[in-house]
Amino acid sequence: MLKSKKNIIIIVITLVTLVVINVISSYVYQRFDLTQDKRYTLSKEALQTVENVDSPLIIDVFLEGEFPSEFRKLRDETQQLLEEFTVSNPNVKFQFINPLADEKTRDQNIQQLAQRGLQPFQINIQENGKTSQEVIIPWALASYNEQTVIVPLIKNKIGATDQELVNGSIQNLEYVFAEAFKKLVNPKQKKIAVLRGNGQLKDVYVADFLRKISEHYFIAPFTLDSVASNPQKTLKDLENYDLIISAKPSEPFSEEEKYVLDQYTMNGGKSLWLTESIVMDRDSLLNESGRGFAIMKNLNLNDFFFKYGVRINPVIVNDMYSAPITLAIGEGSDSQFQPLQWPYSPLAASNPNHPITTNLDPVKFDFASQIDTLKNGVDKTILLRSSKLSKLQGVPREISLEVVTQQPNPEEYKEPNQTLAVLLEGEFSSVYDQRVKPFKISEDKTRSKATKMIVIADGDVIKNEVIRGQPQELGFEFLTKRKFGNKEFLENAVNYLLNDDGLINIRTKEVKLAFLDPEKIEDQKSKWQIINIALPLVILGIFGILFNYFRRKRYSK
C-alpha cells in the first residue's frame, strides 16, 4: 500500500514539474550558440538593420536543388542565418525557391533571372572519377515596401576551389544580407563630394566605386572654381557634405583652394585623398620604345599634408611581391598575351588589427609613392604597406618594359614595408595657423573638431579599367582574370570615415568552416565504406550468433 502511494506521489510530482517547465518555457525563449566563432549569433550591427522593420520583409532565395556537399553547406548556412533574422524580427520572412525544378520552364526562368542581374553560376560535380557541370542560381531577392534589392550569395574569386569559394561566401553572408536590409530600411542621409577641377580622374574611371557607394550615400561632383570669386560661399557649400574624395589630382591646388579645404577639415569634415608625388602611369609606356619618364608631380599640397602629419615623397615603390602586367609576346599573328611580373604594381599587405583592412585581399597599386608619418598631435594608423622585398627609386627616372625580362636581385630590395596608406584621426591644426590667409572668412578656425582623414599614395587604387567605353569592376583585371581588394578597401575606408562602422564590423567577422579533404576521401573511400557499412553488419552478426548461443546454452538446461 505504501509503495503504491509512493508511486502515485512520484507520478504526480513528475507531471506537475513537466507542466511548470512547459509554462515557463512558453514565456522564456533562449537560444545557445556553442560554436567557437559564434557563427550562429548575429552581430549587433546586423540586428540593427532589421530592428525598425514594421511590415513584411520578404526574401526569396534561389539557392535550392541538388548540389554537391560544399554548396549544400552554403544553402544550409543561408537558411540558418535567415532563421536568426526571423527570430530577431518576425516580420522578416524567407522562402527557398528552385527555379530550375521544372524542365519546361527552366530555360525561361534562367533568362528572366539573368535579365534582372541574377546570372546563373556553373559548378563542377565530380562523381566516380567523372566531371559534369550543373547550373545553380546563387542569388536572393529582398523586398520591403515595394522596393527590391539583389543579394549575391557567392563571393566569386578567380582560381579558388569550391571549398575556398564556399568558405569565403559563407564568411560574407551576414554582410550581404545586412547590407541589403540597410538599403531597404534605412534611407540615405550622408553626402559625399567628389572633387573636380584639379585634373582628377574622369567619371568613367571611378564609375564602379561611385556606383557602389551611391547605394548608401548621396554622391555629387564639387569644383573649387568659385573660390576665386566667392570663397565664403564655396566653403559654406562644401560644409554641406560629410566627406570629400579627391581621386588622383594632376593639377596644382591654389592657396585659396587649400584654405577652403583646410577650413572644411577644421569644421569636422572628413576626407579621402588618393594622390601621389610622381607623374607616371602604364599608358606612358604604350609606345614603340616601351619607355617613359617618371618625374616629380607638384600639386602644391606638401605643406598641407605636412601640417596634418604626413609627407608623400617623390619616389616610386618597387616591390618583388607585385601584380603582373600583360604584354604581347612575339610578332604578328604569332604574338600571344602573357602576364609577366611587374615590380611597379605592389600588392599591399593590410593591417590585420584595424577594421578597415581586416580579412582583406591584397590591394593593387600602380607606380605608388611612399608616405612618411610625422610627429604631431594626430593619431596615425598605417593601413597598407609594401612587402618585405621592396625598395625606393627616386625621380626623374626612365621606366622601361624591359624590366620584365630582367631577373631581380633580392639583395637590392632592402627597404621593406613602405607605407602606402595612412589613417589620420584626432584634432588637426590648421595649415594656415599664424600664416597670412589667402582671403578673409567670418569664422577662421585654427583647431579642428575631432575628425578623420585617409591618405593613399596612389590615385590608381580607385581607378577601374575601361573596355570599349564601359567601366569594369574595380579591382578586377580583365586580361589576367585576377581580383584584388581595392573596392572592399575603399568601401571600408568610406564607411569608417563616415562613422558607419556597422557594415565594416560585419564584413570583418570571421567564420571558420571545416571541410573534408577531397584527396583523402578519394584515397580512403573504400576503407571508410567498409568501416561504416560492412563493419556494423559484421558486429551485429557476431552479436546475434553469441546471443543465440548463450540463450540456447542457458535454457537447454
XYZ file of C-alpha atoms in Angstrom:
557
model
C 0.000 0.000 0.000
C 2.812 2.411 0.973
C 4.680 1.502 -2.178
C 1.590 2.287 -4.259
C 1.195 5.702 -2.578
C 4.876 6.480 -3.207
C 4.460 5.669 -6.897
C 1.403 7.913 -7.152
C 3.262 10.785 -5.441
C 6.235 10.393 -7.812
C 3.922 10.407 -10.849
C 2.055 13.495 -9.601
C 5.329 15.375 -8.870
C 6.674 14.445 -12.314
C 3.507 15.671 -14.059
C 3.456 18.927 -12.077
C 7.150 19.512 -12.830
C 6.586 18.983 -16.571
C 3.613 21.358 -16.553
C 5.625 24.038 -14.727
C 8.572 23.645 -17.131
C 6.249 23.954 -20.157
C 4.544 27.043 -18.740
C 7.889 28.731 -18.021
C 9.313 27.796 -21.443
C 6.294 29.380 -23.165
C 7.314 32.754 -21.683
C 11.087 32.386 -21.714
C 12.884 31.731 -25.019
C 16.631 31.319 -25.254
C 18.997 30.085 -27.969
C 22.555 28.993 -27.290
C 25.359 29.268 -29.823
C 28.058 26.819 -28.777
C 30.283 27.311 -31.851
C 33.746 28.710 -31.184
C 33.417 31.521 -33.741
C 29.784 32.339 -32.761
C 28.725 31.542 -36.305
C 25.019 31.478 -35.491
C 24.994 34.659 -33.409
C 24.165 37.752 -35.424
C 26.241 40.812 -34.640
C 24.611 43.816 -33.003
C 25.105 45.811 -36.210
C 23.301 43.181 -38.318
C 20.354 43.057 -35.901
C 20.040 46.843 -36.062
C 19.340 46.655 -39.807
C 16.018 44.852 -39.166
C 15.168 46.487 -35.858
C 12.760 49.005 -37.444
C 11.129 46.619 -39.920
C 7.403 47.051 -39.226
C 5.956 45.340 -42.302
C 6.860 42.109 -44.115
C 10.423 41.969 -45.439
C 10.323 39.075 -47.907
C 13.445 37.201 -49.003
C 13.265 34.803 -51.944
C 16.343 32.561 -52.038
C 17.019 30.732 -55.309
C 19.809 28.521 -53.975
C 17.693 25.363 -53.931
C 18.151 21.967 -55.556
C 20.548 19.023 -55.628
C 24.097 20.314 -55.069
C 27.490 18.922 -54.096
C 28.176 18.936 -50.361
C 30.036 22.280 -50.409
C 27.097 24.143 -51.934
C 24.603 22.324 -49.710
C 26.639 23.773 -46.869
C 26.171 27.265 -48.325
C 22.450 26.653 -48.660
C 22.158 25.409 -45.060
C 24.210 28.305 -43.695
C 21.971 30.752 -45.575
C 18.890 29.180 -44.009
C 20.459 29.265 -40.535
C 21.321 32.937 -40.942
C 17.856 33.928 -42.135
C 16.284 31.996 -39.276
C 18.302 34.149 -36.877
C 16.981 37.316 -38.541
C 13.450 35.901 -38.299
C 13.872 35.186 -34.592
C 15.015 38.786 -34.110
C 12.057 40.234 -36.042
C 9.092 38.056 -37.131
C 8.407 40.491 -39.993
C 11.461 39.023 -41.744
C 10.155 36.126 -43.815
C 12.010 33.935 -46.274
C 11.464 31.035 -48.635
C 13.689 28.869 -50.817
C 12.683 28.559 -54.458
C 14.094 26.230 -57.098
C 13.638 27.990 -60.469
C 15.265 25.019 -62.243
C 12.976 22.289 -60.915
C 10.593 22.262 -63.883
C 12.393 21.305 -67.109
C 9.659 23.000 -69.188
C 10.206 26.449 -67.672
C 13.882 26.042 -66.724
C 15.424 27.981 -69.652
C 12.782 30.697 -69.469
C 13.358 31.182 -65.728
C 17.130 31.360 -66.208
C 16.688 34.014 -68.893
C 14.294 36.103 -66.781
C 16.565 35.960 -63.738
C 19.617 36.860 -65.853
C 17.784 39.918 -67.192
C 17.313 41.081 -63.604
C 21.037 40.679 -62.915
C 20.839 37.219 -61.294
C 23.356 35.466 -63.511
C 23.491 31.630 -63.279
C 26.641 30.033 -61.898
C 28.189 26.830 -63.200
C 29.675 24.319 -60.784
C 31.686 21.191 -61.447
C 30.424 17.913 -59.981
C 32.861 15.016 -59.620
C 31.454 11.528 -59.175
C 33.279 8.249 -59.657
C 36.159 9.990 -61.423
C 33.834 11.773 -63.895
C 33.259 15.537 -64.026
C 29.961 17.106 -65.032
C 28.609 20.647 -64.879
C 25.467 21.871 -63.152
C 23.817 25.287 -63.050
C 22.825 26.988 -59.803
C 21.301 30.403 -59.061
C 23.277 31.708 -56.054
C 21.144 34.787 -55.532
C 18.339 36.099 -53.362
C 15.826 38.938 -53.718
C 14.877 41.002 -50.665
C 11.692 43.081 -50.902
C 10.331 45.688 -48.494
C 7.678 48.358 -49.034
C 7.639 47.898 -52.827
C 11.420 48.076 -53.119
C 13.612 45.129 -54.092
C 17.370 44.612 -53.908
C 19.527 41.767 -55.198
C 21.577 39.761 -52.692
C 24.599 37.815 -54.044
C 25.200 34.591 -52.114
C 28.529 33.718 -53.727
C 31.625 35.863 -53.360
C 33.388 34.979 -56.577
C 37.149 34.578 -56.573
C 39.104 33.601 -59.662
C 41.104 30.383 -59.236
C 39.508 29.405 -55.927
C 38.486 25.811 -55.265
C 34.848 25.041 -54.473
C 35.678 24.807 -50.778
C 37.516 28.149 -50.772
C 34.674 29.713 -52.748
C 32.004 28.455 -50.365
C 34.058 29.315 -47.293
C 34.507 32.899 -48.484
C 30.828 33.130 -49.410
C 29.644 31.877 -46.007
C 32.021 34.350 -44.385
C 30.294 37.087 -46.414
C 26.652 36.017 -45.903
C 25.848 38.138 -42.859
C 27.337 41.192 -44.549
C 25.454 40.866 -47.857
C 22.088 40.395 -46.136
C 22.715 43.180 -43.618
C 23.785 45.497 -46.442
C 20.636 44.637 -48.424
C 18.382 45.209 -45.414
C 20.076 48.526 -44.719
C 19.412 49.687 -48.289
C 15.728 48.780 -47.934
C 15.075 50.016 -44.413
C 17.399 52.959 -43.788
C 17.167 55.902 -46.203
C 20.326 57.673 -47.351
C 21.430 60.558 -45.159
C 25.117 61.372 -45.543
C 26.550 63.195 -48.552
C 29.870 62.782 -50.359
C 31.501 65.398 -52.590
C 33.745 64.127 -55.389
C 36.234 66.907 -56.066
C 36.642 68.134 -59.632
C 38.649 70.891 -61.293
C 42.206 69.861 -60.407
C 42.678 67.175 -63.041
C 41.079 64.371 -61.026
C 40.165 61.094 -62.746
C 37.257 61.313 -65.154
C 33.913 59.830 -64.126
C 34.311 56.730 -66.299
C 37.452 55.707 -64.364
C 35.793 55.954 -60.943
C 32.337 54.840 -62.066
C 32.310 51.402 -60.440
C 33.302 52.629 -56.995
C 30.949 55.608 -57.071
C 28.108 53.336 -58.180
C 28.776 51.075 -55.209
C 28.885 53.751 -52.510
C 25.913 55.578 -54.059
C 23.787 52.681 -52.781
C 24.283 54.074 -49.245
C 25.227 57.734 -49.649
C 24.337 60.759 -51.771
C 27.104 61.486 -54.307
C 27.722 64.774 -56.113
C 30.615 66.408 -58.013
C 32.102 69.545 -56.471
C 34.505 72.011 -58.062
C 36.522 74.662 -56.274
C 36.422 77.039 -59.264
C 34.177 79.521 -57.460
C 36.804 80.083 -54.752
C 38.307 82.960 -56.724
C 35.017 84.883 -56.922
C 33.195 83.854 -53.732
C 35.357 81.816 -51.305
C 32.987 82.204 -48.353
C 30.074 80.667 -50.308
C 32.312 77.888 -51.651
C 33.310 76.913 -48.127
C 29.713 77.056 -46.922
C 28.577 74.837 -49.816
C 31.387 72.360 -49.179
C 30.448 72.093 -45.494
C 27.097 70.625 -46.549
C 28.994 67.420 -47.363
C 30.152 64.869 -44.792
C 33.098 63.593 -46.851
C 35.201 64.724 -49.798
C 37.046 62.391 -52.178
C 39.917 63.598 -54.348
C 40.842 60.878 -56.853
C 44.286 61.346 -58.431
C 44.505 65.130 -58.912
C 47.048 66.160 -61.548
C 46.863 69.995 -61.426
C 48.166 72.136 -58.544
C 45.815 73.495 -55.898
C 45.827 77.233 -55.357
C 46.302 78.725 -51.894
C 42.642 79.774 -51.921
C 41.513 76.227 -52.687
C 43.780 74.798 -49.989
C 42.428 77.280 -47.451
C 38.849 76.209 -48.204
C 39.835 72.540 -47.840
C 41.715 73.337 -44.619
C 38.757 75.145 -43.065
C 36.469 72.310 -44.178
C 38.699 69.987 -42.122
C 38.737 72.441 -39.199
C 34.925 72.279 -39.147
C 34.996 68.482 -38.784
C 34.836 67.491 -42.459
C 36.288 64.094 -43.419
C 38.394 63.461 -46.496
C 39.804 60.644 -48.608
C 42.878 61.597 -50.614
C 44.205 59.357 -53.389
C 47.276 61.127 -54.689
C 50.988 60.705 -55.401
C 54.098 62.823 -55.891
C 55.199 61.441 -59.281
C 53.872 61.594 -62.839
C 53.850 58.092 -64.323
C 51.281 55.526 -65.423
C 51.116 52.455 -67.658
C 49.720 54.383 -70.614
C 53.008 56.302 -70.797
C 54.731 53.035 -71.738
C 52.429 52.225 -74.653
C 54.765 53.435 -77.380
C 57.201 51.820 -79.816
C 60.119 52.026 -77.395
C 58.119 50.808 -74.395
C 59.700 53.527 -72.294
C 58.583 56.537 -70.322
C 59.996 59.029 -67.827
C 58.750 59.334 -64.270
C 59.046 62.894 -62.981
C 58.064 64.749 -59.850
C 54.488 65.974 -59.541
C 53.887 69.290 -57.765
C 50.319 69.638 -56.542
C 51.206 72.393 -54.049
C 49.983 70.125 -51.250
C 53.281 69.403 -49.454
C 52.688 71.918 -46.651
C 49.024 70.865 -46.497
C 49.769 67.201 -45.688
C 52.922 68.048 -43.704
C 50.909 70.093 -41.215
C 48.453 67.245 -40.765
C 51.260 64.770 -40.087
C 52.232 63.001 -43.336
C 54.625 63.527 -46.218
C 54.160 61.937 -49.656
C 57.677 61.509 -51.031
C 58.551 61.832 -54.749
C 59.786 58.245 -55.079
C 58.494 55.054 -56.692
C 57.926 51.884 -54.664
C 59.460 48.895 -56.461
C 58.263 45.604 -54.948
C 59.035 41.967 -55.769
C 55.593 40.986 -54.423
C 53.564 42.583 -57.183
C 50.801 42.112 -59.737
C 51.673 41.084 -63.307
C 51.494 43.212 -66.418
C 50.077 41.590 -69.575
C 52.194 42.097 -72.692
C 52.043 40.783 -76.263
C 54.996 38.427 -76.785
C 56.003 37.547 -80.348
C 55.417 39.143 -83.727
C 52.383 39.477 -85.948
C 49.836 36.687 -85.824
C 52.155 34.585 -83.649
C 52.075 37.060 -80.759
C 50.408 35.970 -77.532
C 49.401 37.869 -74.424
C 51.337 36.758 -71.379
C 51.230 38.015 -67.782
C 54.728 38.986 -66.584
C 55.787 40.106 -63.135
C 55.749 43.895 -62.902
C 57.546 45.353 -59.841
C 55.834 48.737 -60.162
C 52.445 47.274 -59.199
C 52.907 46.468 -55.489
C 50.334 44.253 -53.820
C 49.949 45.948 -50.481
C 49.661 43.942 -47.288
C 46.850 45.052 -44.988
C 46.860 45.830 -41.289
C 45.068 42.873 -39.607
C 44.432 44.906 -36.461
C 42.186 47.569 -37.975
C 38.583 47.038 -39.149
C 39.203 48.815 -42.472
C 41.741 46.211 -43.556
C 40.869 43.039 -41.626
C 40.253 39.962 -43.856
C 41.162 41.986 -46.936
C 42.638 40.667 -50.195
C 45.859 42.383 -51.357
C 45.292 45.889 -52.702
C 46.863 46.630 -56.079
C 48.866 49.839 -56.618
C 50.484 51.273 -59.774
C 53.585 53.473 -59.550
C 52.877 54.236 -55.918
C 54.684 56.891 -53.920
C 55.775 56.363 -50.311
C 54.424 58.056 -47.182
C 56.318 59.211 -44.105
C 54.411 59.862 -40.891
C 55.416 62.876 -38.807
C 55.059 63.556 -35.114
C 52.179 65.827 -34.101
C 49.017 65.544 -32.037
C 47.122 63.481 -34.624
C 46.822 59.693 -34.247
C 48.139 57.767 -37.233
C 47.367 54.193 -38.252
C 49.201 52.573 -41.144
C 46.616 50.710 -43.215
C 48.636 49.369 -46.166
C 52.340 48.599 -46.670
C 54.553 47.149 -49.355
C 56.164 43.742 -48.778
C 59.471 42.944 -47.098
C 61.139 42.747 -50.525
C 60.723 46.340 -51.682
C 62.928 49.314 -52.484
C 62.528 53.013 -53.312
C 63.569 54.632 -56.593
C 63.951 58.382 -56.966
C 62.793 60.519 -59.895
C 63.368 61.634 -62.597
C 63.822 58.080 -63.818
C 63.323 56.170 -67.037
C 60.881 53.285 -66.772
C 61.086 50.547 -69.373
C 59.003 47.467 -70.094
C 62.291 45.594 -70.403
C 62.217 45.287 -66.613
C 60.016 42.207 -67.031
C 62.853 40.381 -68.847
C 65.398 41.022 -66.072
C 65.858 38.740 -63.092
C 65.509 40.859 -59.942
C 68.246 40.684 -57.335
C 66.660 40.159 -53.880
C 69.725 41.714 -52.220
C 68.790 45.094 -53.717
C 65.376 45.062 -52.024
C 66.441 46.228 -48.582
C 63.763 48.857 -47.826
C 60.870 46.733 -46.536
C 57.290 47.590 -45.615
C 56.994 51.039 -47.137
C 53.838 52.889 -46.045
C 51.251 53.293 -48.816
C 48.068 54.316 -46.950
C 47.583 56.088 -43.610
C 44.560 56.886 -41.449
C 44.728 60.183 -39.505
C 42.379 60.742 -36.564
C 42.043 63.449 -33.942
C 42.121 67.231 -33.716
C 44.043 68.798 -36.591
C 45.937 72.100 -36.542
C 45.185 74.480 -39.383
C 47.719 74.718 -42.207
C 47.237 78.494 -42.064
C 47.688 78.921 -38.327
C 49.895 82.007 -37.823
C 50.187 82.457 -41.571
C 48.839 85.053 -43.959
C 45.388 83.927 -45.065
C 44.613 83.892 -48.810
C 41.282 85.592 -48.065
C 39.166 86.536 -45.068
C 36.298 84.455 -43.754
C 33.927 85.227 -40.923
C 34.981 82.343 -38.652
C 38.569 81.283 -39.205
C 39.495 78.220 -37.122
C 42.984 77.104 -36.174
C 41.997 73.884 -34.387
C 39.605 71.297 -35.778
C 36.866 69.284 -34.193
C 37.658 65.576 -33.859
C 37.750 64.328 -37.440
C 39.363 61.760 -39.768
C 41.355 61.663 -42.981
C 42.833 58.855 -45.094
C 45.798 59.498 -47.386
C 46.652 56.914 -50.069
C 49.884 57.344 -52.037
C 48.454 56.286 -55.401
C 45.439 57.568 -57.285
C 45.175 54.382 -59.339
C 43.857 52.447 -56.323
C 40.382 53.814 -57.163
C 40.725 53.545 -60.944
C 38.693 50.864 -62.740
C 39.537 49.510 -66.186
C 37.555 50.782 -69.172
C 36.929 48.414 -72.078
C 35.173 49.693 -75.196
C 33.986 52.724 -73.298
C 32.441 50.673 -70.491
C 33.781 50.810 -66.909
C 34.716 47.426 -65.471
C 34.613 46.209 -61.885
C 37.155 47.947 -59.679
C 39.969 45.613 -58.660
C 39.293 43.104 -61.463
C 41.865 42.720 -64.247
C 40.214 41.605 -67.456
C 43.270 40.030 -69.102
C 44.643 38.111 -66.115
C 41.194 37.400 -64.578
C 42.578 38.325 -61.169
C 40.661 40.187 -58.496
C 42.176 42.433 -55.848
C 40.839 44.025 -52.669
C 40.712 47.643 -53.930
C 36.945 48.061 -53.867
C 36.431 46.490 -50.451
C 39.290 48.550 -49.021
C 37.805 51.813 -50.307
C 34.285 50.843 -49.229
C 35.552 50.146 -45.729
C 37.509 53.406 -45.760
C 34.423 55.450 -46.670
C 32.259 53.629 -44.120
C 34.841 54.214 -41.405
C 35.322 57.896 -42.215
C 31.563 58.433 -42.067
C 31.313 56.588 -38.726
C 29.298 53.879 -40.468
C 31.284 51.173 -38.691
C 28.450 48.639 -38.611
C 28.985 47.306 -42.123
C 32.760 47.099 -41.566
C 32.346 45.097 -38.359
C 30.021 42.667 -40.108
C 32.334 42.298 -43.103
C 35.342 41.540 -40.886
C 33.582 38.858 -38.827
C 35.499 35.613 -39.284
C 33.764 32.264 -39.725
C 35.857 29.102 -39.739
C 34.470 26.097 -41.549
C 35.795 22.565 -41.541
C 35.612 20.731 -44.869
C 36.546 17.169 -45.724
C 39.756 16.717 -47.674
C 38.702 15.522 -51.184
C 42.058 13.778 -51.790
C 41.736 11.774 -48.591
C 38.133 10.987 -49.462
C 39.205 9.532 -52.813
C 42.147 7.602 -51.355
C 40.325 6.224 -48.322
C 36.812 5.903 -49.719
C 36.805 2.089 -49.757
C 38.206 1.833 -46.231
C 35.547 4.088 -44.714
C 32.761 2.431 -46.689
C 33.814 -0.900 -45.153
C 34.063 0.644 -41.669
C 30.693 2.416 -41.879
C 28.670 -0.239 -43.755
C 30.273 -3.695 -43.554
C 31.739 -3.497 -40.032
C 28.420 -2.717 -38.274
C 26.808 -5.657 -40.082
C 29.656 -7.960 -39.035
C 29.386 -6.784 -35.408
C 25.611 -7.241 -35.487
C 26.022 -10.758 -36.943
C 28.560 -11.747 -34.262
C 26.272 -10.369 -31.552
C 23.336 -12.382 -32.943
C 25.351 -15.615 -33.061
C 26.647 -15.118 -29.499
C 23.179 -14.177 -28.222
C 21.601 -17.322 -29.695
C 24.468 -19.456 -28.428
C 24.217 -18.279 -24.810
C 20.408 -18.340 -24.951
C 20.351 -21.994 -26.038
C 23.005 -22.893 -23.520
C 21.054 -21.290 -20.710
C 17.599 -22.700 -21.464
C 18.723 -26.139 -22.650
C 19.480 -26.978 -19.016
